[in-house]
Structures are given as structure tokens and as C-alpha cells.
mmCIF file of C-alpha atoms in Angstrom:
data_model
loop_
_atom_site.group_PDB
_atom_site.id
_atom_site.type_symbol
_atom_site.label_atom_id
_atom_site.label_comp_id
_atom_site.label_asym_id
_atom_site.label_seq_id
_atom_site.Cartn_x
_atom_site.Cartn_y
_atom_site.Cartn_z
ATOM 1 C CA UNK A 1 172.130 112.705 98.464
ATOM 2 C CA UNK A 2 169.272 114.448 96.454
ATOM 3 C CA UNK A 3 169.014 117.067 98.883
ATOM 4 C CA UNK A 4 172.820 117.910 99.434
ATOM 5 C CA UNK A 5 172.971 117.702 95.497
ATOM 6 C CA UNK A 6 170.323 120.680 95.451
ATOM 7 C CA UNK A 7 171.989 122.674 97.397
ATOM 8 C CA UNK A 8 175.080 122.849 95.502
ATOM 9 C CA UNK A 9 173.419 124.159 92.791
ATOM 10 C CA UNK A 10 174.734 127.745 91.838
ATOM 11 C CA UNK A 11 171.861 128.644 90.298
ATOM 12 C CA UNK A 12 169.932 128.634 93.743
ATOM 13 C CA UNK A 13 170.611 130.222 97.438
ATOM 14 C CA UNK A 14 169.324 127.151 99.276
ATOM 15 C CA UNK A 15 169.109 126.953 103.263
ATOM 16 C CA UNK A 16 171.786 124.893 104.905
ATOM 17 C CA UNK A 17 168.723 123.501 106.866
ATOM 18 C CA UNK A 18 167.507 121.519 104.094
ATOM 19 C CA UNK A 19 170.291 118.572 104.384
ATOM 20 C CA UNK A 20 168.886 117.211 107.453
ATOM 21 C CA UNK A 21 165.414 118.269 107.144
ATOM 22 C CA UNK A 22 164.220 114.514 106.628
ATOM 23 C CA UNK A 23 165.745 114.165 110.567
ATOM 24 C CA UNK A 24 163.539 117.027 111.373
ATOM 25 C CA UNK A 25 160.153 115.360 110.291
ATOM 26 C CA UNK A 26 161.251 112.061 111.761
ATOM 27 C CA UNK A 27 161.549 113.616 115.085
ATOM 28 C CA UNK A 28 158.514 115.484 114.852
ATOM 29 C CA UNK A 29 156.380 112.460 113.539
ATOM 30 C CA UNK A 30 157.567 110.533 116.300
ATOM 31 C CA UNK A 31 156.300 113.270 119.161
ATOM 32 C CA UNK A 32 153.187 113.126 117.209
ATOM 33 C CA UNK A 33 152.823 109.294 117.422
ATOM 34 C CA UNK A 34 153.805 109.841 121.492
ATOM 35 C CA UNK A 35 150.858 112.439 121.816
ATOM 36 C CA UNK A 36 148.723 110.045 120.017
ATOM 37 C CA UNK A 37 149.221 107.022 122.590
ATOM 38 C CA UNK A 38 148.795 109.309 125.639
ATOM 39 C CA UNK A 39 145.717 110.432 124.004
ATOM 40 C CA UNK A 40 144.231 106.828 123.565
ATOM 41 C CA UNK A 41 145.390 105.677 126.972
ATOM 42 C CA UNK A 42 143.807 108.521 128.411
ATOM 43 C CA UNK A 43 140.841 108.369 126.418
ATOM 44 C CA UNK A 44 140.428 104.822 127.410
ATOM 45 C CA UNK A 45 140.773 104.881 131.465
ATOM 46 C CA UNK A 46 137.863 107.237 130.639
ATOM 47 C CA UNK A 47 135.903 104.607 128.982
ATOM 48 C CA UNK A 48 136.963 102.212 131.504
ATOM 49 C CA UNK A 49 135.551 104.396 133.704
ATOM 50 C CA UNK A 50 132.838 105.071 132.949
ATOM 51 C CA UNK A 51 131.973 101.619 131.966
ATOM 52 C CA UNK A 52 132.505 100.821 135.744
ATOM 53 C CA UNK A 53 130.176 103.230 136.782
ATOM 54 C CA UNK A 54 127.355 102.355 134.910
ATOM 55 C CA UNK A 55 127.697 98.876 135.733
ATOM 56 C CA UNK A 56 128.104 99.623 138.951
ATOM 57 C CA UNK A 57 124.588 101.309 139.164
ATOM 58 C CA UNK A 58 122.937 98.854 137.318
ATOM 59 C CA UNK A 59 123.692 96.265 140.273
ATOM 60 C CA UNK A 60 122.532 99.242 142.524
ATOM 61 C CA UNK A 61 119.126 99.639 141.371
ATOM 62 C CA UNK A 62 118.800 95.407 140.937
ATOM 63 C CA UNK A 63 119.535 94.978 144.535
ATOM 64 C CA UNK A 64 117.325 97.493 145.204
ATOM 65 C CA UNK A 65 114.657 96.126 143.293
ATOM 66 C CA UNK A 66 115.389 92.754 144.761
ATOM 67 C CA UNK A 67 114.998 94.537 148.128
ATOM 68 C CA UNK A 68 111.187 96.029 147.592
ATOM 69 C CA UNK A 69 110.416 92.782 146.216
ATOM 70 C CA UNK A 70 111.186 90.970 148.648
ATOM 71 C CA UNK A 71 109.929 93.249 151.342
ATOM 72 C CA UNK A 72 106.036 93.075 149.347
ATOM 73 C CA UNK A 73 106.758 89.563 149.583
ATOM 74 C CA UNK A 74 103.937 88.826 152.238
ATOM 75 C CA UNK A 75 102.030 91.527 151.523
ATOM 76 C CA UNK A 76 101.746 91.925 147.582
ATOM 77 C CA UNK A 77 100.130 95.130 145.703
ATOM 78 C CA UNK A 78 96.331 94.650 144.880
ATOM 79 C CA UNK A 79 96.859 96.027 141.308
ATOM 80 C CA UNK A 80 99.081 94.040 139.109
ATOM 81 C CA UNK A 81 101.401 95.741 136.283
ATOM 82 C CA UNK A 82 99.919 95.735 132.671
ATOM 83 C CA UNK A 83 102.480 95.174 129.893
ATOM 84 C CA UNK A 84 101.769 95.972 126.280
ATOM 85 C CA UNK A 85 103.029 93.648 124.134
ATOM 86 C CA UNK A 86 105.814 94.953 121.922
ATOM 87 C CA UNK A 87 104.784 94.690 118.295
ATOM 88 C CA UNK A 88 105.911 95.907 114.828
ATOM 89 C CA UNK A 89 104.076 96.569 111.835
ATOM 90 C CA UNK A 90 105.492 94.342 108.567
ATOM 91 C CA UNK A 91 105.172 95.572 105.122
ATOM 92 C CA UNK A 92 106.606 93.378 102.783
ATOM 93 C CA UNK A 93 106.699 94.925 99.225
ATOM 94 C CA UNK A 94 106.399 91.757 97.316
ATOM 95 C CA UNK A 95 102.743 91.687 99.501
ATOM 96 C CA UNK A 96 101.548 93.866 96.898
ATOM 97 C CA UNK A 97 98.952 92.572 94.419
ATOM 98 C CA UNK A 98 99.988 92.149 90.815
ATOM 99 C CA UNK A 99 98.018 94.267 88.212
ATOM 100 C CA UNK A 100 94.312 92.952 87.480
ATOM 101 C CA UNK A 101 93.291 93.788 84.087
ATOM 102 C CA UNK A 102 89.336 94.268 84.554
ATOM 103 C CA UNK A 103 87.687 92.216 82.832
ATOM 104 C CA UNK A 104 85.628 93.388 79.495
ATOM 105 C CA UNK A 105 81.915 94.674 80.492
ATOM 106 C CA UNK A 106 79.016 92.895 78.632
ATOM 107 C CA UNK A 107 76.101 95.172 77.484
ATOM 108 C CA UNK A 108 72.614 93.938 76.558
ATOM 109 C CA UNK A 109 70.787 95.977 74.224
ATOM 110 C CA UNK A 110 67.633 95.824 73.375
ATOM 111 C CA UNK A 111 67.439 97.237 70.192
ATOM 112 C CA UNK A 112 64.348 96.798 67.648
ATOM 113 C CA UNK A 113 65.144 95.817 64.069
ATOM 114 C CA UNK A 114 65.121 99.016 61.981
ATOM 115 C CA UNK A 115 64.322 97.077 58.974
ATOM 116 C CA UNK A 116 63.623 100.189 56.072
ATOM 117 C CA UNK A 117 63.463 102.831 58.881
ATOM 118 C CA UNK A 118 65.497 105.760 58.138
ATOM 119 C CA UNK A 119 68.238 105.920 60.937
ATOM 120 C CA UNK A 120 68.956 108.887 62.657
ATOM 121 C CA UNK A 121 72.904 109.483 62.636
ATOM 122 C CA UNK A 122 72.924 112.821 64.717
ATOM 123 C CA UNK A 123 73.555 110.506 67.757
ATOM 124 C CA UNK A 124 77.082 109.939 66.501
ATOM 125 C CA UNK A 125 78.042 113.543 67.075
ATOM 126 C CA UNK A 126 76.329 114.229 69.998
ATOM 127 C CA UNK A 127 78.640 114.191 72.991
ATOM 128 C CA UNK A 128 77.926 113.191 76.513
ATOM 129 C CA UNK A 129 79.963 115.208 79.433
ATOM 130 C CA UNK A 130 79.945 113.280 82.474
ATOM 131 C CA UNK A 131 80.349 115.138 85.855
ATOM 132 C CA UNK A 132 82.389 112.943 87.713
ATOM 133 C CA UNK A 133 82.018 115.852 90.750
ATOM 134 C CA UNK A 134 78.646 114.492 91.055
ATOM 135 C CA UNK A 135 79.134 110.901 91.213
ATOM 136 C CA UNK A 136 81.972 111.300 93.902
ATOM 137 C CA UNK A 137 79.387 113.855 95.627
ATOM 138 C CA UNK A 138 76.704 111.090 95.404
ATOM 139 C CA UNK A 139 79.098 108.677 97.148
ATOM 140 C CA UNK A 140 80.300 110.926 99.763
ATOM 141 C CA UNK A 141 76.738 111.209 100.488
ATOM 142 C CA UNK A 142 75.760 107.417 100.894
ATOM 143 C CA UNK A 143 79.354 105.834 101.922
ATOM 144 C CA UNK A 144 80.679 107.353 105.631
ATOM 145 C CA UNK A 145 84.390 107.181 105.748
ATOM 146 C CA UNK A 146 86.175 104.066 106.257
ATOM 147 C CA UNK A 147 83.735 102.232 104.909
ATOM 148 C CA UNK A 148 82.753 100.340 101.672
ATOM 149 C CA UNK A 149 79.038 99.829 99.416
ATOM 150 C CA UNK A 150 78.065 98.185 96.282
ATOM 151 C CA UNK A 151 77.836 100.018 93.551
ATOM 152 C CA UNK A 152 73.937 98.599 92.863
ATOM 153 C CA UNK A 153 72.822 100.545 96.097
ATOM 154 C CA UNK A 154 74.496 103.643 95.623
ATOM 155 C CA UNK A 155 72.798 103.597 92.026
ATOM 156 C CA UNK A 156 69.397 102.511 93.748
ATOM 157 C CA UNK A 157 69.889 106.040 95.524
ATOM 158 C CA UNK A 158 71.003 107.775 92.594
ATOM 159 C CA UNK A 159 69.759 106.184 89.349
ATOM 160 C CA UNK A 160 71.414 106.481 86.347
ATOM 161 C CA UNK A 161 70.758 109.614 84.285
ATOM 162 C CA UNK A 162 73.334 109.969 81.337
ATOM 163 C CA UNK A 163 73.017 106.049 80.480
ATOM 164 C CA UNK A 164 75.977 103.548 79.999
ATOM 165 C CA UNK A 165 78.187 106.501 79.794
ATOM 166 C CA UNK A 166 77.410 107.604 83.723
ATOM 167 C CA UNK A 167 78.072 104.024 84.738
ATOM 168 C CA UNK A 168 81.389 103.840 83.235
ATOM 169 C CA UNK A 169 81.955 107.295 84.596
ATOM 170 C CA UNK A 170 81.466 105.526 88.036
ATOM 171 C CA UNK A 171 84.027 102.608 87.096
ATOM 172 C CA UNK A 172 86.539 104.947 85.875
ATOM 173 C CA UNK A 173 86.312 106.773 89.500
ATOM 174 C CA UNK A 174 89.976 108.001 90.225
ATOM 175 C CA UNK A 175 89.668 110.185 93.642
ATOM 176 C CA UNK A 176 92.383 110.119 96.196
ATOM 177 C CA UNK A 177 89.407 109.287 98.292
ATOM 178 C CA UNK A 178 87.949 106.284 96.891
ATOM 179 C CA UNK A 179 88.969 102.859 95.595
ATOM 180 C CA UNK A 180 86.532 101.042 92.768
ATOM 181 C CA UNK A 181 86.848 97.691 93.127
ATOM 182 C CA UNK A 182 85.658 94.883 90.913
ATOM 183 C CA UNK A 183 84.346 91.104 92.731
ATOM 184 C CA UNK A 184 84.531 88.290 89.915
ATOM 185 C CA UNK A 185 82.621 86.303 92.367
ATOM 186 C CA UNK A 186 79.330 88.576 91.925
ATOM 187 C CA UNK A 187 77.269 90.038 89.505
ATOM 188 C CA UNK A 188 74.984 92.825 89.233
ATOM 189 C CA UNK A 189 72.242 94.440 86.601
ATOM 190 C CA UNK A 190 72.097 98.017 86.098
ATOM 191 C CA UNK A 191 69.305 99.412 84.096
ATOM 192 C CA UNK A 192 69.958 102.722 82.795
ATOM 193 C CA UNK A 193 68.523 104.850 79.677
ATOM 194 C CA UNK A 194 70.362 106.396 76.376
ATOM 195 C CA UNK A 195 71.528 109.798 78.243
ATOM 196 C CA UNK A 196 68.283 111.209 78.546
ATOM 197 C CA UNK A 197 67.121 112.781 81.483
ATOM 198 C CA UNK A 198 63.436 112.233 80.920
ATOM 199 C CA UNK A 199 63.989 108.431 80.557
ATOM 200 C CA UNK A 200 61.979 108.534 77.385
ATOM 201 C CA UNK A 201 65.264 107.132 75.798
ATOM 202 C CA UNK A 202 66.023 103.367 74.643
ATOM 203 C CA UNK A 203 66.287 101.192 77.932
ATOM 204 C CA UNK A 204 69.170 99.255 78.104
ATOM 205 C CA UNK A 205 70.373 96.461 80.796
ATOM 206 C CA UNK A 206 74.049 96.366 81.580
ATOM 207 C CA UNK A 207 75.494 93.096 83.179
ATOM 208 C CA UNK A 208 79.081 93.288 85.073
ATOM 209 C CA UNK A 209 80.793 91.559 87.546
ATOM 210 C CA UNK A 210 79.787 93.047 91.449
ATOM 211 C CA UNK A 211 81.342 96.464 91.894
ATOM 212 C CA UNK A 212 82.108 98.160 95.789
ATOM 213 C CA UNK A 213 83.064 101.419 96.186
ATOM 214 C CA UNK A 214 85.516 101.783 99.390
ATOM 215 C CA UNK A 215 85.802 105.701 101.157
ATOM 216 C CA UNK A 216 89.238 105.853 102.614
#
């Protein structure tokens, strides 16, 4: 009704064609819903096919298994067949272990009382660079890859030459190549001098938990 209303419009030239245009797409949708069937019937005598083939040469090649097997029968193969075990490598991400705050480091000085002495206060500007190249170079030295040390014996190596500041130097150790880790169950002295290289500084003892040092 729309349609033939349209089309009597004066204001437009409209296509007799129009009115039954809607009989049009019904015939045309229904040819395409035909080729669609044949398509999916065709499609699947393919599959079924196929399927039938396959299956049909996995029973081949089991009776013909069956067949060598039971022709070896009486006289079996000397070497056996060696399967590896099929295996798959879990990583659970809750395996992880939670953040370990280390635990603070106690330092034993052994000062003497400067009872009227005039103190020296020069030392609290002086500044003490670290080379942390040279510790990791002093590890790489001692600790072959894939392996791990304790921190006393690399130090027994290499003794301490810039004092407590060296040592923590070692602790704060952050190389793609090595892991510092810290065992609560241990302890360990380290006896190391006021960051001079002559040694004529003050001597001081330093005693923290056991530290390794792993090479990756």
C-alpha cells in the first residue's frame, strides 16, 4: 500500500516496477536459501567422505601392525623401543615468593671514647664512590656460571677496601647476572676498615645474617 501510494505521487516519475518489488526479493531470497542447502549437502558428502577415508586407513595400518607383530611373534627384535615420558613444565604464579624485607644489618664499632679530644668533622663531607664494576668483576672471577658462593669467601679473595660502604655496595648488587641472597639461618663476620686503602683506618666488625651470591 506504501509503495503503490509512492508512486502516485505527482511530484515523482517512479518505476512501475516498484509495486511488486517486495515479490522480487522474495523470489530471489528464496534461490539464495536453495543455493545455500545444495552448498551444505555438498559440502557435507565431502566431509563424510573424507571422514571414511581416514578411518578407513587407520584400520589399514592397525591390521598391518597387528600383522608384523604377530609375524615377530616367535622371533622378537633384540633391541626394545625406548619411550620418553611425556612431561610438562608447571609454573604456577601464586608459586612466587612474597616480598622479604631484609632484615636491618647490625654494626659493631669499636670506637675509643674521645673524651676532650677535638673531633675531626671533615669525615662528614668526604664522600665514598663505590665501583660496583669491580665487585661484579670480582664475582665473575670467583663464581663460574650457574653456580652460587658465600659472600665471606668471595671477600676472603677480595678483602674489603672502602669499609662498610663496599660491603653494602655488595648487598645492594643489582646485575641481570646475579642474585644476592640473604640466609636467616647463618651468620657471618666481616672485618673491614674506614675506606682507607692502607688499612691504617679504624677497624670495624660487621655482623649480618649469611649472604650467597648466585651467577645465573
Amino acid at each position: 500500500d506504501l509503495l503503490r501510494r509512492v508512486t502516485d505521487l505527482q511530484a515523482i516519475e517512479a518505476d512501475h516496477r516498484l509495486t511488486s518489488i517486495h515479490h522480487d526479493w522474495s523470489e530471489a531470497a528464496e534461490r539464495t536459501q536453495q543455493t545455500v542447502r545444495q552448498i551444505s549437502e555438498q559440502l557435507r558428502r565431502f566431509l563424510d567422505d573424507q571422514v571414511w577415508l581416514e578411518n578407513r586407513r587407520v584400520v589399514e595400518l592397525v591390521r598391518g601392525i597387528e600383522s608384523l607383530a604377530l609375524a615377530r611373534r616367535a622371533d622378537p627384535p633384540a633391541v626394545g623401543i625406548e619411550v620418553d615420558l611425556p612431561g610438562v613444565t608447571i609454573a604456577l604464579p601464586f608459586d612466587r615468593p612474597l616480598h622479604d624485607a631484609r632484615p636491618a644489618v647490625a654494626v659493631e664499632s669499636s670506637l675509643a671514647s674521645p673524651d676532650d679530644a677535638e673531633l675531626d668533622v671533615d669525615a662528614l663531607f668526604e664522600q665514598t664512590v663505590v665501583d660496583r664494576a669491580r665487585l661484579v668483576d670480582n664475582i665473575r672471577s670467583v663464581v663460574p656460571r650457574g653456580s652460587s658462593a658465600r659472600l665471606a669467601d668471595i671477600l676472603g679473595l677480595y678483602p674489603i677496601e672502602q669499609g662498610v660502604a663496599e660491603l653494602v655496595g655488595y648487598l645492594a648488587l643489582t646485575d641481570d647476572e646475579l642474585e644476592v641472597s640473604v640466609d636467616e639461618s647463618g651468620e657471618m663476620l666481616v672485618d673491614c676498615a674506614d675506606g682507607d686503602p692502607a688499612g691504617t683506618g679504624v677497624r670495624r666488625r660487621v655482623r649480618l645474617p649469611e649472604v650467597r651470591v648466585a651467577r645465573r
